[in-house]
Amino acid sequence: MSKSLDTSTTETEQTVTEVIDTVVATTPDVRRAIADHRGQSNSVNPTGDDQLAADLRADELFEQRLLGIDGVATYASEERADVKTTDGRLHVAMDPLDGSSNLEPNSGMGTIFGVYSEQPPTVGTNLLAAGFVIYGPITSMVVARKGSVREHILEDGDKRVVDDDVTVPEDPTVFGFGGGVDSWTDEFQSYAEEVRHELKLRYGGAMVADINQVLTYGGIFSYPALESRPEGKLRVQFEGQPMAYILESAGGRSSDGDQSLLEVEPDELHERTPLYLGNDDLIDRLEATVD
Ligand code: AHG
Ligand code: MN
Ligand code: MN
């Protein structure tokens, strides 16, 4: 059992900062890669999803750059079966390109990352920082660290803060539910029926953009447990936990239907989970409906 890391040291903080700045510095190359790699790669990722050439290229770029940081010990991503290791202390888990099915229609896409004190698969309470990039009309990045959430504009590999206290608005406005009405459980159908009369539909096929709607306008995003797929679609380590860390740091809540996604202890690196993220009372109602 590795001795637990003293996560308060300046060395740890410096490495977290280096990871964030390396993600930022890599984004211009990722933006170029997604423009030049729109085709299929004829391979599938460890969870069985088709891999686009852009998924693989983004994964390569981030792995090279992030493992090049002294303090980073491992790199894990949804695109590769195993964790890549080197010397170091902290651990990075990534969804290098989230929403890559939006590449064809040129809709929103992004990158999700988490920095952990322990090697994945690991529980979300071992997160030290988490963030996501959106390659939209503007390249932006949201980062949660030490209890606060900031939004940045990224230009030429640099970042500038545009909001240093991102918090989920009290009054919710939007909702986005994945999976498709006919695949939902009866309980979730009844919840969705209530919510759709209260909020506006915002579902774009990339959770980074849909979650940013919830952070901006308040509401709920979910890829729920499905009748045919009780574990849902999204991955605990690469999507659920980092996004839960961000939402909870911004005053919202996360759930797998029973508990915070940060409490979920994945046995497998590529484990999936039902995922509900948003305003606390909407999550309370959800948990009362689906438990
Ligand atoms: P990825 O491209 O990394 O596999 O992620 C796509 C995910 C998530 O971003 C999005 O919310 C969801 O898949 C959309 O799924 P559907 O296309 O089934 O709606
Ligand atoms: Mn994804
Ligand atoms: Mn992805």
XYZ file of N, CA, C and O in Angstrom, residues 127 147 180 217:
16
model
N -9.275 13.238 -5.715
C -8.996 14.299 -6.683
C -8.384 15.516 -5.993
O -8.836 15.917 -4.909
N -11.535 23.924 -3.768
C -12.878 24.389 -3.405
C -13.421 25.506 -4.244
O -14.564 25.941 -4.045
N -32.098 8.563 -24.519
C -33.296 8.358 -25.351
C -34.494 7.886 -24.536
O -34.398 6.923 -23.761
N -26.306 28.398 -16.449
C -27.729 28.749 -16.290
C -28.423 28.010 -15.152
O -29.600 28.278 -14.870
